[in-house]
Short mmCIF file of C-alpha atoms in Angstrom, two decimals:
data_model
loop_
_atom_site.label_atom_id
_atom_site.label_comp_id
_atom_site.label_asym_id
_atom_site.label_seq_id
_atom_site.Cartn_x
_atom_site.Cartn_y
_atom_site.Cartn_z
CA UNK A 30 3.75 2.28 -1.38
CA UNK A 31 5.73 5.34 -2.41
CA UNK A 32 6.14 5.56 -6.20
CA UNK A 33 4.21 2.30 -6.62
CA UNK A 34 0.53 2.58 -5.65
CA UNK A 35 -0.28 5.12 -8.36
CA UNK A 36 -3.37 5.40 -10.55
CA UNK A 37 -1.64 3.20 -13.12
CA UNK A 38 -1.07 0.55 -10.48
CA UNK A 39 -4.70 0.65 -9.47
CA UNK A 40 -5.69 0.11 -13.06
CA UNK A 41 -3.56 -3.03 -13.15
CA UNK A 42 -5.01 -4.47 -9.95
CA UNK A 43 -8.54 -3.57 -10.93
CA UNK A 44 -8.20 -5.35 -14.26
CA UNK A 45 -8.10 -8.65 -12.28
CA UNK A 46 -11.15 -7.84 -10.18
CA UNK A 47 -9.50 -5.43 -7.80
CA UNK A 48 -9.36 -5.31 -4.01
CA UNK A 49 -11.73 -3.93 -1.38
CA UNK A 50 -9.77 -0.73 -0.61
CA UNK A 51 -6.99 1.11 -2.42
CA UNK A 52 -4.59 2.96 -0.12
CA UNK A 53 -2.77 5.65 -2.08
CA UNK A 54 0.96 6.13 -1.99
CA UNK A 55 2.07 8.48 0.79
CA UNK A 56 0.96 12.06 0.14
CA UNK A 57 3.08 14.63 1.92
CA UNK A 58 0.69 17.07 3.56
CA UNK A 59 2.93 20.14 3.27
CA UNK A 60 3.70 19.50 -0.40
CA UNK A 61 0.03 18.96 -1.13
CA UNK A 62 -0.91 22.27 0.44
CA UNK A 63 1.74 24.06 -1.64
CA UNK A 64 0.15 22.32 -4.69
CA UNK A 65 3.29 21.95 -6.71
CA UNK A 66 3.33 20.65 -10.31
CA UNK A 67 3.22 16.97 -9.31
CA UNK A 68 0.49 16.99 -6.64
CA UNK A 69 -2.43 16.54 -9.05
CA UNK A 70 -1.04 13.12 -9.94
CA UNK A 71 -1.33 12.00 -6.32
CA UNK A 72 -5.01 13.03 -6.34
CA UNK A 73 -6.05 11.03 -9.39
CA UNK A 74 -9.13 8.95 -8.64
CA UNK A 75 -10.42 7.57 -11.93
CA UNK A 76 -10.22 3.95 -10.74
CA UNK A 77 -12.94 3.10 -8.20
CA UNK A 78 -12.95 6.48 -6.40
CA UNK A 79 -15.36 5.03 -3.85
CA UNK A 80 -12.66 2.57 -2.70
CA UNK A 81 -9.71 4.99 -2.31
CA UNK A 82 -8.14 5.73 1.05
CA UNK A 83 -5.98 8.85 1.08
CA UNK A 84 -2.73 8.14 2.88
CA UNK A 85 -1.18 11.28 4.42
CA UNK A 86 2.30 11.70 5.80
CA UNK A 87 4.05 14.60 7.47
CA UNK A 88 5.54 15.83 10.72
CA UNK A 89 3.07 18.62 11.54
CA UNK A 90 -0.43 17.99 12.87
CA UNK A 91 -1.77 21.31 11.56
CA UNK A 92 -0.58 20.55 8.01
CA UNK A 93 -2.06 17.05 8.15
CA UNK A 94 -5.41 18.49 9.22
CA UNK A 95 -5.31 21.18 6.53
CA UNK A 96 -4.70 18.49 3.90
CA UNK A 97 -7.87 16.63 4.84
CA UNK A 98 -10.42 18.70 2.88
CA UNK A 99 -8.10 18.72 -0.15
CA UNK A 100 -8.10 14.91 -0.47
CA UNK A 101 -11.67 14.37 0.70
CA UNK A 102 -12.87 16.68 -2.06
CA UNK A 103 -11.98 13.73 -4.30
CA UNK A 104 -14.28 11.37 -2.36
CA UNK A 105 -13.12 8.00 -1.17
CA UNK A 106 -13.41 6.07 2.07
CA UNK A 107 -11.38 8.38 4.27
CA UNK A 108 -7.92 9.39 5.41
CA UNK A 109 -5.11 7.14 6.65
CA UNK A 110 -2.28 8.59 8.72
CA UNK A 111 1.04 6.86 8.05
CA UNK A 112 2.63 6.33 11.44
CA UNK A 113 4.49 3.20 10.43
CA UNK A 114 6.92 3.97 7.61
CA UNK A 115 10.41 3.04 8.81
CA UNK A 116 12.34 4.47 5.86
CA UNK A 117 15.08 6.69 7.33
CA UNK A 118 14.30 9.55 4.97
CA UNK A 119 10.80 9.56 6.35
CA UNK A 120 11.05 8.98 10.09
CA UNK A 121 14.15 11.17 10.51
CA UNK A 122 12.02 14.10 9.41
CA UNK A 123 9.53 13.41 12.21
CA UNK A 124 7.03 11.61 9.99
CA UNK A 125 6.13 7.93 9.62
CA UNK A 126 6.97 5.74 12.59
CA UNK A 127 8.47 8.77 14.29
CA UNK A 128 4.94 9.51 15.53
CA UNK A 129 5.14 6.34 17.63
CA UNK A 130 8.36 7.49 19.34
CA UNK A 131 7.24 11.07 20.15
CA UNK A 132 5.58 11.94 23.46
CA UNK A 133 2.12 10.41 23.30
CA UNK A 134 0.47 13.78 23.92
CA UNK A 135 2.14 15.28 20.85
CA UNK A 136 0.91 12.48 18.62
CA UNK A 137 -2.52 12.65 20.19
CA UNK A 138 -2.77 16.39 19.38
CA UNK A 139 -2.08 15.61 15.73
CA UNK A 140 -4.68 12.83 15.61
CA UNK A 141 -7.26 15.09 17.25
CA UNK A 142 -6.69 17.84 14.66
CA UNK A 143 -7.09 15.43 11.78
CA UNK A 144 -10.21 13.91 13.30
CA UNK A 145 -11.80 17.36 13.77
CA UNK A 146 -11.01 18.19 10.15
CA UNK A 147 -12.58 14.92 8.99
CA UNK A 148 -15.70 15.54 11.07
CA UNK A 149 -16.06 18.98 9.50
CA UNK A 150 -15.72 17.60 5.97
CA UNK A 151 -18.08 14.75 6.78
CA UNK A 152 -20.69 17.24 7.96
CA UNK A 153 -20.27 19.44 4.88
CA UNK A 154 -20.50 16.52 2.45
CA UNK A 155 -23.10 14.59 4.46
CA UNK A 156 -20.84 11.56 4.35
CA UNK A 157 -18.80 9.72 6.99
CA UNK A 158 -15.10 9.81 6.15
CA UNK A 159 -13.19 7.19 8.11
CA UNK A 160 -9.98 7.92 10.01
CA UNK A 161 -7.41 5.13 10.03
CA UNK A 162 -3.77 4.75 11.08
CA UNK A 163 -0.99 2.53 9.76
CA UNK A 164 1.60 1.66 12.41
CA UNK A 165 4.31 -0.77 13.47
CA UNK A 166 5.19 -2.16 16.91
CA UNK A 167 7.46 0.81 17.66
CA UNK A 168 11.09 0.98 18.76
CA UNK A 169 13.18 -2.08 19.60
CA UNK A 170 12.44 -1.49 23.28
CA UNK A 171 8.66 -1.40 22.83
CA UNK A 172 6.48 -3.28 25.30
CA UNK A 173 2.98 -4.71 25.00
CA UNK A 174 1.86 -1.96 27.37
CA UNK A 175 3.36 0.80 25.25
CA UNK A 176 1.67 -0.61 22.14
CA UNK A 177 -1.63 -0.86 24.01
CA UNK A 178 -1.26 2.74 25.21
CA UNK A 179 -0.64 3.95 21.67
CA UNK A 180 -3.66 2.14 20.22
CA UNK A 181 -5.80 3.20 23.17
CA UNK A 182 -4.93 6.81 22.36
CA UNK A 183 -5.95 6.27 18.74
CA UNK A 184 -9.28 4.70 19.58
CA UNK A 185 -10.04 7.37 22.19
CA UNK A 186 -9.66 9.98 19.47
CA UNK A 187 -11.89 8.50 16.83
CA UNK A 188 -9.59 6.21 14.85
CA UNK A 189 -11.85 3.47 13.49
CA UNK A 190 -9.26 1.29 11.78
CA UNK A 191 -5.66 0.39 12.64
CA UNK A 192 -3.41 -1.45 10.19
CA UNK A 193 -0.54 -3.14 12.06
CA UNK A 194 2.71 -4.15 10.47
CA UNK A 195 3.96 -6.17 13.42
CA UNK A 196 7.66 -5.42 13.21
CA UNK A 197 9.86 -2.78 14.85
CA UNK A 198 11.72 0.09 13.21
CA UNK A 199 14.97 -1.80 12.84
CA UNK A 200 13.39 -5.05 11.72
CA UNK A 201 12.09 -3.27 8.57
CA UNK A 202 11.08 -6.35 6.46
CA UNK A 203 13.35 -8.95 8.14
CA UNK A 204 12.00 -12.12 9.72
CA UNK A 205 8.41 -13.15 10.11
CA UNK A 206 6.01 -10.48 11.36
CA UNK A 207 4.81 -11.01 14.93
CA UNK A 208 1.18 -11.52 13.98
CA UNK A 209 0.24 -12.45 17.53
CA UNK A 210 0.37 -8.77 18.49
CA UNK A 211 -2.40 -8.03 15.99
CA UNK A 212 -4.53 -10.66 17.65
CA UNK A 213 -3.85 -9.22 21.12
CA UNK A 214 -4.89 -5.80 19.92
CA UNK A 215 -8.01 -7.08 18.21
CA UNK A 216 -9.12 -8.85 21.37
CA UNK A 217 -8.34 -5.92 23.66
CA UNK A 218 -10.01 -3.31 21.42
CA UNK A 219 -13.06 -5.10 19.93
CA UNK A 220 -14.65 -1.80 18.91
CA UNK A 221 -11.76 -1.08 16.55
CA UNK A 222 -11.18 -2.74 13.19
CA UNK A 223 -7.69 -4.16 12.70
CA UNK A 224 -6.01 -5.03 9.45
CA UNK A 225 -2.92 -7.20 9.35
CA UNK A 226 0.04 -6.31 7.11
CA UNK A 227 3.32 -8.00 6.33
CA UNK A 228 4.58 -10.96 4.25
CA UNK A 229 1.20 -12.02 2.87
CA UNK A 230 2.06 -13.23 -0.60
CA UNK A 231 0.23 -16.48 -1.36
CA UNK A 232 -2.36 -18.96 -0.08
CA UNK A 233 0.01 -20.48 2.49
CA UNK A 234 1.12 -17.17 4.01
CA UNK A 235 -2.49 -15.92 4.13
CA UNK A 236 -3.56 -19.06 5.98
CA UNK A 237 -0.69 -18.69 8.42
CA UNK A 238 -1.48 -15.02 9.13
CA UNK A 239 -5.17 -15.80 9.66
CA UNK A 240 -4.28 -18.64 11.99
CA UNK A 241 -2.12 -16.34 14.11
CA UNK A 242 -4.64 -13.49 14.11
CA UNK A 243 -8.11 -14.81 13.41
CA UNK A 244 -9.71 -11.69 14.87
CA UNK A 245 -8.18 -9.35 12.30
CA UNK A 246 -10.88 -8.12 9.90
CA UNK A 247 -8.72 -7.56 6.85
CA UNK A 248 -5.32 -8.03 5.27
CA UNK A 249 -3.26 -5.33 3.65
CA UNK A 250 -1.01 -6.46 0.82
CA UNK A 251 1.68 -4.15 -0.52
CA UNK A 252 4.82 -5.31 -2.34
CA UNK A 253 3.37 -8.62 -3.43
CA UNK A 254 0.66 -6.76 -5.34
CA UNK A 255 3.43 -5.34 -7.53
CA UNK A 256 4.88 -8.81 -8.04
CA UNK A 257 1.45 -10.19 -8.93
CA UNK A 258 -1.35 -7.59 -9.41
CA UNK A 259 -3.83 -10.53 -9.51
CA UNK A 260 -2.92 -11.54 -5.92
CA UNK A 261 -6.24 -10.25 -4.53
CA UNK A 262 -8.26 -12.30 -7.00
CA UNK A 263 -6.13 -15.33 -6.21
CA UNK A 264 -6.54 -15.03 -2.42
CA UNK A 265 -10.26 -14.22 -2.63
CA UNK A 266 -10.75 -17.49 -4.47
CA UNK A 267 -9.01 -19.30 -1.66
CA UNK A 268 -11.16 -17.61 1.00
CA UNK A 269 -14.50 -18.07 -0.74
CA UNK A 270 -14.22 -21.34 -2.67
CA UNK A 271 -13.24 -23.92 -0.06
CA UNK A 272 -15.29 -27.03 -0.66
CA UNK A 273 -16.50 -25.89 -4.06
CA UNK A 274 -15.14 -25.64 -7.55
CA UNK A 275 -14.28 -22.31 -9.16
CA UNK A 276 -13.27 -21.06 -12.54
CA UNK A 277 -9.55 -20.65 -13.12
CA UNK A 278 -8.10 -17.42 -14.45
CA UNK A 279 -5.41 -17.30 -17.10
CA UNK A 280 -3.13 -14.33 -16.68
CA UNK A 281 -1.27 -12.92 -19.68
CA UNK A 282 1.83 -11.64 -17.91
CA UNK A 283 3.30 -10.03 -21.00
CA UNK A 284 0.19 -8.04 -21.75
CA UNK A 285 -0.07 -7.00 -18.07
CA UNK A 286 3.44 -5.58 -18.28
CA UNK A 287 2.75 -3.73 -21.53
CA UNK A 288 -0.54 -2.33 -20.19
CA UNK A 289 1.20 -1.01 -17.10
CA UNK A 290 3.78 0.86 -19.11
CA UNK A 291 1.06 2.46 -21.27
CA UNK A 292 -0.95 3.36 -18.16
CA UNK A 293 2.10 5.06 -16.58
CA UNK A 294 2.35 7.37 -19.58
CA UNK A 295 -1.27 8.37 -19.02
CA UNK A 296 -1.25 8.65 -15.23
CA UNK A 297 2.16 10.14 -14.44
CA UNK A 298 4.18 13.17 -15.56
CA UNK A 299 6.87 12.46 -18.11
CA UNK A 300 9.52 13.22 -15.48
CA UNK A 301 8.26 10.21 -13.47
CA UNK A 302 8.04 7.66 -16.30
CA UNK A 303 11.46 6.13 -15.80
CA UNK A 304 11.46 5.80 -11.98
CA UNK A 305 7.87 4.51 -11.81
CA UNK A 306 8.43 1.89 -14.50
CA UNK A 307 11.75 0.80 -12.96
CA UNK A 308 10.19 0.56 -9.50
CA UNK A 309 7.28 -1.59 -10.66
CA UNK A 310 9.43 -3.99 -12.66
CA UNK A 311 11.89 -4.37 -9.80
CA UNK A 312 9.09 -6.34 -8.15
CA UNK A 313 7.16 -7.66 -11.13
CA UNK A 314 10.20 -9.43 -12.55
CA UNK A 315 10.76 -11.46 -9.39
CA UNK A 316 8.22 -14.12 -10.41
CA UNK A 317 9.88 -15.15 -13.68
CA UNK A 318 12.26 -17.92 -14.58
CA UNK A 319 15.02 -15.50 -15.44
CA UNK A 320 13.87 -12.69 -13.20
CA UNK A 321 17.34 -11.12 -12.63
CA UNK A 322 17.92 -10.82 -16.35
CA UNK A 323 14.44 -9.36 -16.86
CA UNK A 324 15.09 -6.86 -14.03
CA UNK A 325 18.37 -5.86 -15.62
CA UNK A 326 16.63 -5.22 -18.92
CA UNK A 327 14.00 -3.02 -17.30
CA UNK A 328 16.42 -1.09 -15.07
CA UNK A 329 18.49 -0.11 -18.09
CA UNK A 330 15.91 0.79 -20.65
CA UNK A 331 16.40 4.01 -22.64
CA UNK A 332 12.89 5.18 -23.40
CA UNK A 333 9.24 4.17 -22.90
CA UNK A 334 9.23 2.55 -26.30
CA UNK A 335 12.48 0.73 -25.43
CA UNK A 336 10.90 -0.54 -22.21
CA UNK A 337 8.09 -2.13 -24.25
CA UNK A 338 10.60 -3.65 -26.62
CA UNK A 339 12.48 -5.17 -23.68
CA UNK A 340 9.25 -6.73 -22.40
CA UNK A 341 8.64 -8.21 -25.85
CA UNK A 342 12.24 -9.43 -25.97
CA UNK A 343 11.97 -11.26 -22.65
CA UNK A 344 8.85 -13.21 -23.60
CA UNK A 345 10.21 -13.98 -27.02
CA UNK A 346 13.18 -15.63 -25.31
CA UNK A 347 11.10 -17.24 -22.53
CA UNK A 348 7.63 -17.82 -24.01
CA UNK A 349 6.73 -20.33 -21.32
CA UNK A 350 6.64 -17.49 -18.79
CA UNK A 351 3.89 -15.59 -20.56
CA UNK A 352 0.74 -17.29 -19.28
CA UNK A 353 -0.08 -18.17 -15.67
CA UNK A 354 -3.13 -20.08 -14.52
CA UNK A 355 -4.52 -19.29 -11.06
#
């Protein structure tokens, strides 16, 4: 999640037990190779470096391949190619979901180059770095056959994991995801691991997604993890405690907010403080009784210290929102 899944965000999630894999925010391959003043912040790996997946974006296969050894030097599980982002500022440059609309041979050439780079790094480090791809269904005129052809190309070229957000470009985040396509892919390509992504935000939505695609091996959660960084702990309890009792967790939502602000000041350049704090609280505030008011406070803060004061002010006015039991 651009501007969201930073090192500070990983700290927050990990404080509640964490998740199995942390996909970084999109790292632009060309910018990374130029190594501007901000790139080192995208490469931070203090929190569970063994669970990090480096998500690369760009419109040039050569640049994507050249970025592979840069990120893999930091360890982690492997590299994920973002071929699913539908934000206009991304796909109009030829990146993101644009890779699904290009001639298949052009996209295949890019995947091959990245795979070769990963194999080289794996050999040098004596470690297997995984290649994965995040994608959507494609254009509005996509067909099951075109989706199958795209995934077949990926698996033929060494992609081990595909995360599917089962919506088209124009659907963005509207309507329920078409989870049944993930199930069709998982059954057709049993040698490939599939993760399901989209609208998984609580126990009910997780159960529904698993019912529609029981063959998917994992679930990717994005925006809801900013609303509730403890979502992974909550859902894991549901998955592993059926028929047995388990200990409840009490979440201090005020302290979580204050910790995040402090972590941002440690994990981001000063120039990013405001946008990163605003972005996080745009989601985090959605869960509260007076969420719109809380959002307004956090969107209009004047300084880091002021942002902390506004958090304190909200919970002073609405103390019943502070603690949550899950």
